[in-house]
Amino acid sequence: MKVLFATLLLVTLVLTSSLIHSTMAHSPAVLGEGYCGKKCAVRCSKAGVKDRCLKYCGICCNECKCVPSGTYGNKHECPCYRDKKNSKGHPKCP
C-alpha cells in the first residue's frame, strides 16, 4: 500500500512539473522565443538600455502583433506600434 501511494505521488509530481514548465514556456511574456523575441532582439540590438528596450518592445509586439524592421524608425510599417503612447503622451514602443 505504501509503495503504491509513493508511486502515485511521484507520478503526480512529475506530471505537474512538466505541465507547469510547458505552460511557462509558451507564455507570451517570455522574451527570447518566437516572433516577438526575435524581432525585438533585432530592434533593440543597438539600444543603450537593452533590457528596457526589450521589455517595452515585447509589450508592444504582444499587443500589436508586429515590430517595425531595423533598429530605429520605420514605424510606418506597424501603425499600432507607432501609435501607442505612455501616460505622458510620448511613444511607448522603441
mmCIF file of N, CA, C and O in Angstrom:
data_model
loop_
_atom_site.group_PDB
_atom_site.id
_atom_site.type_symbol
_atom_site.label_atom_id
_atom_site.label_comp_id
_atom_site.label_asym_id
_atom_site.label_seq_id
_atom_site.Cartn_x
_atom_site.Cartn_y
_atom_site.Cartn_z
ATOM 1 N N MET A 1 0.813 -1.181 0.000
ATOM 2 C CA MET A 1 0.000 0.000 0.000
ATOM 3 C C MET A 1 0.868 1.262 0.000
ATOM 4 O O MET A 1 0.584 2.207 -0.728
ATOM 5 N N LYS A 2 1.935 1.264 0.820
ATOM 6 C CA LYS A 2 2.822 2.410 0.878
ATOM 7 C C LYS A 2 3.571 2.604 -0.439
ATOM 8 O O LYS A 2 3.790 3.732 -0.873
ATOM 9 N N VAL A 3 3.943 1.514 -1.082
ATOM 10 C CA VAL A 3 4.659 1.588 -2.352
ATOM 11 C C VAL A 3 3.752 2.178 -3.433
ATOM 12 O O VAL A 3 4.162 3.029 -4.229
ATOM 13 N N LEU A 4 2.500 1.768 -3.459
ATOM 14 C CA LEU A 4 1.536 2.282 -4.424
ATOM 15 C C LEU A 4 1.317 3.788 -4.208
ATOM 16 O O LEU A 4 1.311 4.564 -5.168
ATOM 17 N N PHE A 5 1.165 4.200 -2.982
ATOM 18 C CA PHE A 5 0.977 5.612 -2.660
ATOM 19 C C PHE A 5 2.202 6.435 -3.073
ATOM 20 O O PHE A 5 2.072 7.501 -3.675
ATOM 21 N N ALA A 6 3.384 5.944 -2.780
ATOM 22 C CA ALA A 6 4.615 6.647 -3.135
ATOM 23 C C ALA A 6 4.749 6.755 -4.655
ATOM 24 O O ALA A 6 5.157 7.800 -5.177
ATOM 25 N N THR A 7 4.399 5.704 -5.378
ATOM 26 C CA THR A 7 4.473 5.715 -6.837
ATOM 27 C C THR A 7 3.492 6.735 -7.418
ATOM 28 O O THR A 7 3.851 7.508 -8.311
ATOM 29 N N LEU A 8 2.281 6.739 -6.923
ATOM 30 C CA LEU A 8 1.287 7.704 -7.395
ATOM 31 C C LEU A 8 1.704 9.141 -7.095
ATOM 32 O O LEU A 8 1.524 10.038 -7.916
ATOM 33 N N LEU A 9 2.274 9.366 -5.938
ATOM 34 C CA LEU A 9 2.749 10.690 -5.572
ATOM 35 C C LEU A 9 3.865 11.147 -6.503
ATOM 36 O O LEU A 9 3.876 12.289 -6.979
ATOM 37 N N LEU A 10 4.794 10.260 -6.791
ATOM 38 C CA LEU A 10 5.914 10.577 -7.684
ATOM 39 C C LEU A 10 5.409 10.888 -9.094
ATOM 40 O O LEU A 10 5.835 11.870 -9.709
ATOM 41 N N VAL A 11 4.497 10.096 -9.608
ATOM 42 C CA VAL A 11 3.941 10.325 -10.942
ATOM 43 C C VAL A 11 3.210 11.664 -10.995
ATOM 44 O O VAL A 11 3.340 12.429 -11.952
ATOM 45 N N THR A 12 2.457 11.968 -9.965
ATOM 46 C CA THR A 12 1.735 13.238 -9.899
ATOM 47 C C THR A 12 2.698 14.420 -9.913
ATOM 48 O O THR A 12 2.482 15.411 -10.619
ATOM 49 N N LEU A 13 3.777 14.328 -9.150
ATOM 50 C CA LEU A 13 4.761 15.408 -9.116
ATOM 51 C C LEU A 13 5.428 15.610 -10.470
ATOM 52 O O LEU A 13 5.627 16.740 -10.916
ATOM 53 N N VAL A 14 5.770 14.529 -11.139
ATOM 54 C CA VAL A 14 6.414 14.617 -12.454
ATOM 55 C C VAL A 14 5.464 15.251 -13.473
ATOM 56 O O VAL A 14 5.852 16.139 -14.235
ATOM 57 N N LEU A 15 4.220 14.825 -13.494
ATOM 58 C CA LEU A 15 3.252 15.377 -14.432
ATOM 59 C C LEU A 15 2.978 16.852 -14.156
ATOM 60 O O LEU A 15 2.885 17.659 -15.084
ATOM 61 N N THR A 16 2.857 17.223 -12.909
ATOM 62 C CA THR A 16 2.627 18.613 -12.541
ATOM 63 C C THR A 16 3.811 19.474 -12.958
ATOM 64 O O THR A 16 3.638 20.564 -13.500
ATOM 65 N N SER A 17 5.005 18.977 -12.719
ATOM 66 C CA SER A 17 6.207 19.709 -13.083
ATOM 67 C C SER A 17 6.282 19.948 -14.591
ATOM 68 O O SER A 17 6.577 21.046 -15.045
ATOM 69 N N SER A 18 6.003 18.939 -15.386
ATOM 70 C CA SER A 18 6.072 19.098 -16.842
ATOM 71 C C SER A 18 4.966 20.013 -17.345
ATOM 72 O O SER A 18 5.156 20.777 -18.288
ATOM 73 N N LEU A 19 3.805 19.992 -16.726
ATOM 74 C CA LEU A 19 2.706 20.862 -17.120
ATOM 75 C C LEU A 19 3.046 22.323 -16.838
ATOM 76 O O LEU A 19 2.828 23.194 -17.675
ATOM 77 N N ILE A 20 3.617 22.603 -15.688
ATOM 78 C CA ILE A 20 4.000 23.969 -15.340
ATOM 79 C C ILE A 20 5.081 24.465 -16.280
ATOM 80 O O ILE A 20 5.027 25.586 -16.768
ATOM 81 N N HIS A 21 6.061 23.628 -16.581
ATOM 82 C CA HIS A 21 7.147 24.025 -17.477
ATOM 83 C C HIS A 21 6.618 24.351 -18.871
ATOM 84 O O HIS A 21 6.979 25.356 -19.463
ATOM 85 N N SER A 22 5.749 23.517 -19.419
ATOM 86 C CA SER A 22 5.229 23.763 -20.767
ATOM 87 C C SER A 22 4.331 24.986 -20.793
ATOM 88 O O SER A 22 4.310 25.729 -21.767
ATOM 89 N N THR A 23 3.598 25.269 -19.735
ATOM 90 C CA THR A 23 2.751 26.454 -19.673
ATOM 91 C C THR A 23 3.598 27.715 -19.644
ATOM 92 O O THR A 23 3.317 28.679 -20.341
ATOM 93 N N MET A 24 4.657 27.721 -18.870
ATOM 94 C CA MET A 24 5.512 28.889 -18.775
ATOM 95 C C MET A 24 6.306 29.095 -20.053
ATOM 96 O O MET A 24 6.582 30.221 -20.443
ATOM 97 N N ALA A 25 6.680 28.039 -20.743
ATOM 98 C CA ALA A 25 7.473 28.160 -21.958
ATOM 99 C C ALA A 25 6.692 28.811 -23.077
ATOM 100 O O ALA A 25 7.259 29.454 -23.949
ATOM 101 N N HIS A 26 5.365 28.682 -23.082
ATOM 102 C CA HIS A 26 4.565 29.246 -24.149
ATOM 103 C C HIS A 26 3.886 30.542 -23.753
ATOM 104 O O HIS A 26 3.034 31.037 -24.466
ATOM 105 N N SER A 27 4.273 31.103 -22.634
ATOM 106 C CA SER A 27 3.698 32.363 -22.188
ATOM 107 C C SER A 27 4.148 33.487 -23.110
ATOM 108 O O SER A 27 5.318 33.573 -23.461
ATOM 109 N N PRO A 28 3.232 34.406 -23.508
ATOM 110 C CA PRO A 28 3.627 35.491 -24.387
ATOM 111 C C PRO A 28 4.583 36.477 -23.742
ATOM 112 O O PRO A 28 5.247 37.230 -24.422
ATOM 113 N N ALA A 29 4.673 36.464 -22.436
ATOM 114 C CA ALA A 29 5.573 37.384 -21.753
ATOM 115 C C ALA A 29 7.022 36.929 -21.793
ATOM 116 O O ALA A 29 7.913 37.688 -21.480
ATOM 117 N N VAL A 30 7.252 35.686 -22.179
ATOM 118 C CA VAL A 30 8.610 35.168 -22.234
ATOM 119 C C VAL A 30 9.282 35.696 -23.495
ATOM 120 O O VAL A 30 8.863 35.398 -24.590
ATOM 121 N N LEU A 31 10.313 36.527 -23.327
ATOM 122 C CA LEU A 31 11.027 37.041 -24.474
ATOM 123 C C LEU A 31 12.161 36.114 -24.842
ATOM 124 O O LEU A 31 12.618 35.317 -24.042
ATOM 125 N N GLY A 32 12.666 36.259 -26.035
ATOM 126 C CA GLY A 32 13.749 35.419 -26.491
ATOM 127 C C GLY A 32 13.261 34.232 -27.286
ATOM 128 O O GLY A 32 14.039 33.507 -27.846
ATOM 129 N N GLU A 33 11.960 34.028 -27.347
ATOM 130 C CA GLU A 33 11.401 32.924 -28.109
ATOM 131 C C GLU A 33 10.362 33.456 -29.071
ATOM 132 O O GLU A 33 9.711 34.448 -28.810
ATOM 133 N N GLY A 34 10.194 32.782 -30.166
ATOM 134 C CA GLY A 34 9.116 33.104 -31.082
ATOM 135 C C GLY A 34 9.303 34.400 -31.827
ATOM 136 O O GLY A 34 10.375 35.011 -31.841
ATOM 137 N N TYR A 35 8.235 34.816 -32.467
ATOM 138 C CA TYR A 35 8.235 36.003 -33.325
ATOM 139 C C TYR A 35 8.689 37.253 -32.583
ATOM 140 O O TYR A 35 9.611 37.940 -33.024
ATOM 141 N N CYS A 36 8.046 37.581 -31.469
ATOM 142 C CA CYS A 36 8.352 38.829 -30.758
ATOM 143 C C CYS A 36 9.780 38.852 -30.218
ATOM 144 O O CYS A 36 10.457 39.874 -30.289
ATOM 145 N N GLY A 37 10.234 37.746 -29.691
ATOM 146 C CA GLY A 37 11.588 37.702 -29.145
ATOM 147 C C GLY A 37 12.647 37.967 -30.200
ATOM 148 O O GLY A 37 13.583 38.740 -29.988
ATOM 149 N N LYS A 38 12.479 37.367 -31.361
ATOM 150 C CA LYS A 38 13.452 37.546 -32.447
ATOM 151 C C LYS A 38 13.409 38.956 -33.007
ATOM 152 O O LYS A 38 14.441 39.590 -33.223
ATOM 153 N N LYS A 39 12.197 39.465 -33.260
ATOM 154 C CA LYS A 39 12.057 40.804 -33.828
ATOM 155 C C LYS A 39 12.545 41.869 -32.848
ATOM 156 O O LYS A 39 13.202 42.827 -33.253
ATOM 157 N N CYS A 40 12.236 41.708 -31.560
ATOM 158 C CA CYS A 40 12.671 42.688 -30.568
ATOM 159 C C CYS A 40 14.179 42.626 -30.344
ATOM 160 O O CYS A 40 14.810 43.651 -30.069
ATOM 161 N N ALA A 41 14.770 41.458 -30.472
ATOM 162 C CA ALA A 41 16.227 41.351 -30.340
ATOM 163 C C ALA A 41 16.917 42.165 -31.431
ATOM 164 O O ALA A 41 17.901 42.857 -31.177
ATOM 165 N N VAL A 42 16.374 42.115 -32.643
ATOM 166 C CA VAL A 42 16.927 42.908 -33.745
ATOM 167 C C VAL A 42 16.662 44.387 -33.493
ATOM 168 O O VAL A 42 17.561 45.221 -33.624
ATOM 169 N N ARG A 43 15.432 44.716 -33.130
ATOM 170 C CA ARG A 43 15.036 46.107 -32.910
ATOM 171 C C ARG A 43 15.881 46.762 -31.822
ATOM 172 O O ARG A 43 16.239 47.936 -31.918
ATOM 173 N N CYS A 44 16.203 46.031 -30.780
ATOM 174 C CA CYS A 44 16.922 46.590 -29.627
ATOM 175 C C CYS A 44 18.422 46.310 -29.649
ATOM 176 O O CYS A 44 19.107 46.581 -28.658
ATOM 177 N N SER A 45 18.939 45.795 -30.746
ATOM 178 C CA SER A 45 20.348 45.392 -30.788
ATOM 179 C C SER A 45 21.312 46.551 -30.553
ATOM 180 O O SER A 45 22.408 46.356 -30.044
ATOM 181 N N LYS A 46 20.933 47.773 -30.902
ATOM 182 C CA LYS A 46 21.819 48.926 -30.717
ATOM 183 C C LYS A 46 21.348 49.865 -29.613
ATOM 184 O O LYS A 46 21.866 50.966 -29.468
ATOM 185 N N ALA A 47 20.377 49.441 -28.834
ATOM 186 C CA ALA A 47 19.829 50.293 -27.774
ATOM 187 C C ALA A 47 20.833 50.485 -26.651
ATOM 188 O O ALA A 47 21.588 49.573 -26.308
ATOM 189 N N GLY A 48 20.809 51.644 -26.046
ATOM 190 C CA GLY A 48 21.689 51.930 -24.915
ATOM 191 C C GLY A 48 21.276 51.161 -23.669
ATOM 192 O O GLY A 48 22.111 50.698 -22.906
ATOM 193 N N VAL A 49 19.974 51.044 -23.451
ATOM 194 C CA VAL A 49 19.438 50.323 -22.298
ATOM 195 C C VAL A 49 18.621 49.150 -22.857
ATOM 196 O O VAL A 49 17.411 49.250 -23.038
ATOM 197 N N LYS A 50 19.302 48.040 -23.135
ATOM 198 C CA LYS A 50 18.678 46.917 -23.835
ATOM 199 C C LYS A 50 17.534 46.280 -23.066
ATOM 200 O O LYS A 50 16.513 45.934 -23.652
ATOM 201 N N ASP A 51 17.685 46.113 -21.763
ATOM 202 C CA ASP A 51 16.626 45.434 -21.012
ATOM 203 C C ASP A 51 15.319 46.226 -21.051
ATOM 204 O O ASP A 51 14.244 45.667 -21.212
ATOM 205 N N ARG A 52 15.400 47.545 -20.971
ATOM 206 C CA ARG A 52 14.199 48.378 -21.047
ATOM 207 C C ARG A 52 13.611 48.327 -22.461
ATOM 208 O O ARG A 52 12.394 48.218 -22.634
ATOM 209 N N CYS A 53 14.471 48.399 -23.470
ATOM 210 C CA CYS A 53 14.019 48.326 -24.856
ATOM 211 C C CYS A 53 13.308 47.004 -25.115
ATOM 212 O O CYS A 53 12.218 46.972 -25.706
ATOM 213 N N LEU A 54 13.903 45.907 -24.683
ATOM 214 C CA LEU A 54 13.297 44.588 -24.893
ATOM 215 C C LEU A 54 11.962 44.467 -24.162
ATOM 216 O O LEU A 54 11.014 43.877 -24.683
ATOM 217 N N LYS A 55 11.877 45.032 -22.971
ATOM 218 C CA LYS A 55 10.633 44.970 -22.195
ATOM 219 C C LYS A 55 9.495 45.663 -22.939
ATOM 220 O O LYS A 55 8.429 45.086 -23.167
ATOM 221 N N TYR A 56 9.727 46.914 -23.343
ATOM 222 C CA TYR A 56 8.663 47.672 -23.996
ATOM 223 C C TYR A 56 8.394 47.174 -25.413
ATOM 224 O O TYR A 56 7.248 47.166 -25.858
ATOM 225 N N CYS A 57 9.409 46.749 -26.106
ATOM 226 C CA CYS A 57 9.208 46.165 -27.429
ATOM 227 C C CYS A 57 8.356 44.906 -27.318
ATOM 228 O O CYS A 57 7.441 44.688 -28.116
ATOM 229 N N GLY A 58 8.635 44.076 -26.325
ATOM 230 C CA GLY A 58 7.856 42.853 -26.123
ATOM 231 C C GLY A 58 6.405 43.148 -25.802
ATOM 232 O O GLY A 58 5.499 42.498 -26.314
ATOM 233 N N ILE A 59 6.158 44.153 -24.959
ATOM 234 C CA ILE A 59 4.789 44.542 -24.626
ATOM 235 C C ILE A 59 4.064 45.004 -25.884
ATOM 236 O O ILE A 59 2.944 44.569 -26.171
ATOM 237 N N CYS A 60 4.713 45.873 -26.645
ATOM 238 C CA CYS A 60 4.090 46.403 -27.863
ATOM 239 C C CYS A 60 3.877 45.308 -28.899
ATOM 240 O O CYS A 60 2.834 45.257 -29.553
ATOM 241 N N CYS A 61 4.833 44.420 -29.057
ATOM 242 C CA CYS A 61 4.715 43.337 -30.027
ATOM 243 C C CYS A 61 3.578 42.393 -29.663
ATOM 244 O O CYS A 61 2.807 41.977 -30.537
ATOM 245 N N ASN A 62 3.463 42.060 -28.404
ATOM 246 C CA ASN A 62 2.383 41.164 -27.981
ATOM 247 C C ASN A 62 1.011 41.789 -28.225
ATOM 248 O O ASN A 62 0.064 41.093 -28.559
ATOM 249 N N GLU A 63 0.897 43.102 -28.063
ATOM 250 C CA GLU A 63 -0.382 43.773 -28.284
ATOM 251 C C GLU A 63 -0.654 44.023 -29.763
ATOM 252 O O GLU A 63 -1.776 43.882 -30.221
ATOM 253 N N CYS A 64 0.382 44.401 -30.509
ATOM 254 C CA CYS A 64 0.204 44.795 -31.912
ATOM 255 C C CYS A 64 0.456 43.670 -32.910
ATOM 256 O O CYS A 64 0.072 43.776 -34.071
ATOM 257 N N LYS A 65 1.156 42.627 -32.491
ATOM 258 C CA LYS A 65 1.500 41.500 -33.362
ATOM 259 C C LYS A 65 2.413 41.903 -34.515
ATOM 260 O O LYS A 65 2.403 41.294 -35.574
ATOM 261 N N CYS A 66 3.195 42.977 -34.312
ATOM 262 C CA CYS A 66 4.180 43.373 -35.320
ATOM 263 C C CYS A 66 5.250 44.243 -34.665
ATOM 264 O O CYS A 66 5.029 44.828 -33.611
ATOM 265 N N VAL A 67 6.421 44.280 -35.309
ATOM 266 C CA VAL A 67 7.532 45.116 -34.878
ATOM 267 C C VAL A 67 8.143 45.702 -36.151
ATOM 268 O O VAL A 67 8.398 44.968 -37.101
ATOM 269 N N PRO A 68 8.378 47.021 -36.198
ATOM 270 C CA PRO A 68 8.993 47.604 -37.389
ATOM 271 C C PRO A 68 10.387 47.040 -37.633
ATOM 272 O O PRO A 68 11.092 46.659 -36.697
ATOM 273 N N SER A 69 10.793 47.002 -38.882
ATOM 274 C CA SER A 69 12.118 46.474 -39.223
ATOM 275 C C SER A 69 13.196 47.472 -38.823
ATOM 276 O O SER A 69 12.932 48.659 -38.639
ATOM 277 N N GLY A 70 14.405 46.996 -38.706
ATOM 278 C CA GLY A 70 15.535 47.851 -38.367
ATOM 279 C C GLY A 70 15.641 48.114 -36.881
ATOM 280 O O GLY A 70 14.891 47.588 -36.073
ATOM 281 N N THR A 71 16.613 48.957 -36.544
ATOM 282 C CA THR A 71 16.860 49.257 -35.137
ATOM 283 C C THR A 71 16.252 50.583 -34.703
ATOM 284 O O THR A 71 16.185 50.885 -33.519
ATOM 285 N N TYR A 72 15.807 51.388 -35.671
ATOM 286 C CA TYR A 72 15.215 52.690 -35.351
ATOM 287 C C TYR A 72 14.344 53.131 -36.520
ATOM 288 O O TYR A 72 14.647 52.842 -37.673
ATOM 289 N N GLY A 73 13.270 53.838 -36.223
ATOM 290 C CA GLY A 73 12.404 54.345 -37.285
ATOM 291 C C GLY A 73 11.547 53.251 -37.896
ATOM 292 O O GLY A 73 11.266 52.232 -37.264
ATOM 293 N N ASN A 74 11.119 53.450 -39.119
ATOM 294 C CA ASN A 74 10.275 52.514 -39.880
ATOM 295 C C ASN A 74 8.960 52.201 -39.175
ATOM 296 O O ASN A 74 8.342 51.180 -39.447
ATOM 297 N N LYS A 75 8.508 53.069 -38.277
ATOM 298 C CA LYS A 75 7.276 52.795 -37.529
ATOM 299 C C LYS A 75 6.039 52.848 -38.413
ATOM 300 O O LYS A 75 4.984 52.378 -38.023
ATOM 301 N N HIS A 76 6.170 53.390 -39.632
ATOM 302 C CA HIS A 76 5.041 53.398 -40.560
ATOM 303 C C HIS A 76 4.637 51.974 -40.956
ATOM 304 O O HIS A 76 3.512 51.746 -41.375
ATOM 305 N N GLU A 77 5.542 51.016 -40.776
ATOM 306 C CA GLU A 77 5.257 49.616 -41.111
ATOM 307 C C GLU A 77 4.254 48.985 -40.141
ATOM 308 O O GLU A 77 3.641 47.979 -40.459
ATOM 309 N N CYS A 78 4.117 49.565 -38.962
ATOM 310 C CA CYS A 78 3.240 49.000 -37.937
ATOM 311 C C CYS A 78 2.510 50.135 -37.210
ATOM 312 O O CYS A 78 2.990 50.622 -36.182
ATOM 313 N N PRO A 79 1.363 50.565 -37.729
ATOM 314 C CA PRO A 79 0.652 51.707 -37.142
ATOM 315 C C PRO A 79 0.292 51.527 -35.663
ATOM 316 O O PRO A 79 0.370 52.476 -34.890
ATOM 317 N N CYS A 80 -0.099 50.331 -35.255
ATOM 318 C CA CYS A 80 -0.434 50.086 -33.847
ATOM 319 C C CYS A 80 0.782 50.361 -32.971
ATOM 320 O O CYS A 80 0.698 51.029 -31.944
ATOM 321 N N TYR A 81 1.927 49.845 -33.374
ATOM 322 C CA TYR A 81 3.191 50.027 -32.659
ATOM 323 C C TYR A 81 3.538 51.513 -32.598
ATOM 324 O O TYR A 81 3.952 52.029 -31.576
ATOM 325 N N ARG A 82 3.354 52.206 -33.717
ATOM 326 C CA ARG A 82 3.673 53.629 -33.824
ATOM 327 C C ARG A 82 2.775 54.477 -32.922
ATOM 328 O O ARG A 82 3.226 55.432 -32.296
ATOM 329 N N ASP A 83 1.496 54.142 -32.833
ATOM 330 C CA ASP A 83 0.521 54.993 -32.157
ATOM 331 C C ASP A 83 0.395 54.760 -30.655
ATOM 332 O O ASP A 83 -0.309 55.506 -29.988
ATOM 333 N N LYS A 84 1.042 53.755 -30.102
ATOM 334 C CA LYS A 84 0.970 53.508 -28.652
ATOM 335 C C LYS A 84 1.705 54.632 -27.917
ATOM 336 O O LYS A 84 2.819 54.985 -28.256
ATOM 337 N N LYS A 85 1.051 55.191 -26.902
ATOM 338 C CA LYS A 85 1.626 56.287 -26.110
ATOM 339 C C LYS A 85 1.649 55.911 -24.632
ATOM 340 O O LYS A 85 0.811 55.150 -24.163
ATOM 341 N N ASN A 86 2.627 56.449 -23.907
ATOM 342 C CA ASN A 86 2.668 56.233 -22.462
ATOM 343 C C ASN A 86 1.773 57.267 -21.779
ATOM 344 O O ASN A 86 1.121 58.082 -22.439
ATOM 345 N N SER A 87 1.760 57.289 -20.467
ATOM 346 C CA SER A 87 0.873 58.183 -19.725
ATOM 347 C C SER A 87 1.215 59.653 -19.931
ATOM 348 O O SER A 87 0.381 60.526 -19.708
ATOM 349 N N LYS A 88 2.434 59.939 -20.376
ATOM 350 C CA LYS A 88 2.850 61.325 -20.616
ATOM 351 C C LYS A 88 2.653 61.751 -22.069
ATOM 352 O O LYS A 88 3.021 62.851 -22.448
ATOM 353 N N GLY A 89 2.110 60.834 -22.888
ATOM 354 C CA GLY A 89 1.854 61.161 -24.287
ATOM 355 C C GLY A 89 3.034 60.930 -25.210
ATOM 356 O O GLY A 89 2.991 61.290 -26.376
ATOM 357 N N HIS A 90 4.097 60.342 -24.698
ATOM 358 C CA HIS A 90 5.272 60.060 -25.510
ATOM 359 C C HIS A 90 5.151 58.655 -26.091
ATOM 360 O O HIS A 90 4.437 57.802 -25.544
ATOM 361 N N PRO A 91 5.851 58.346 -27.182
ATOM 362 C CA PRO A 91 5.784 56.993 -27.756
ATOM 363 C C PRO A 91 6.193 55.934 -26.747
ATOM 364 O O PRO A 91 7.198 56.073 -26.050
ATOM 365 N N LYS A 92 5.393 54.894 -26.651
ATOM 366 C CA LYS A 92 5.658 53.820 -25.693
ATOM 367 C C LYS A 92 6.637 52.797 -26.270
ATOM 368 O O LYS A 92 7.451 52.231 -25.554
ATOM 369 N N CYS A 93 6.537 52.572 -27.574
ATOM 370 C CA CYS A 93 7.308 51.491 -28.201
ATOM 371 C C CYS A 93 8.610 51.998 -28.789
ATOM 372 O O CYS A 93 8.622 53.019 -29.469
ATOM 373 N N PRO A 94 9.704 51.284 -28.548
ATOM 374 C CA PRO A 94 11.005 51.716 -29.058
ATOM 375 C C PRO A 94 11.138 51.508 -30.566
ATOM 376 O O PRO A 94 10.489 50.732 -31.158
#
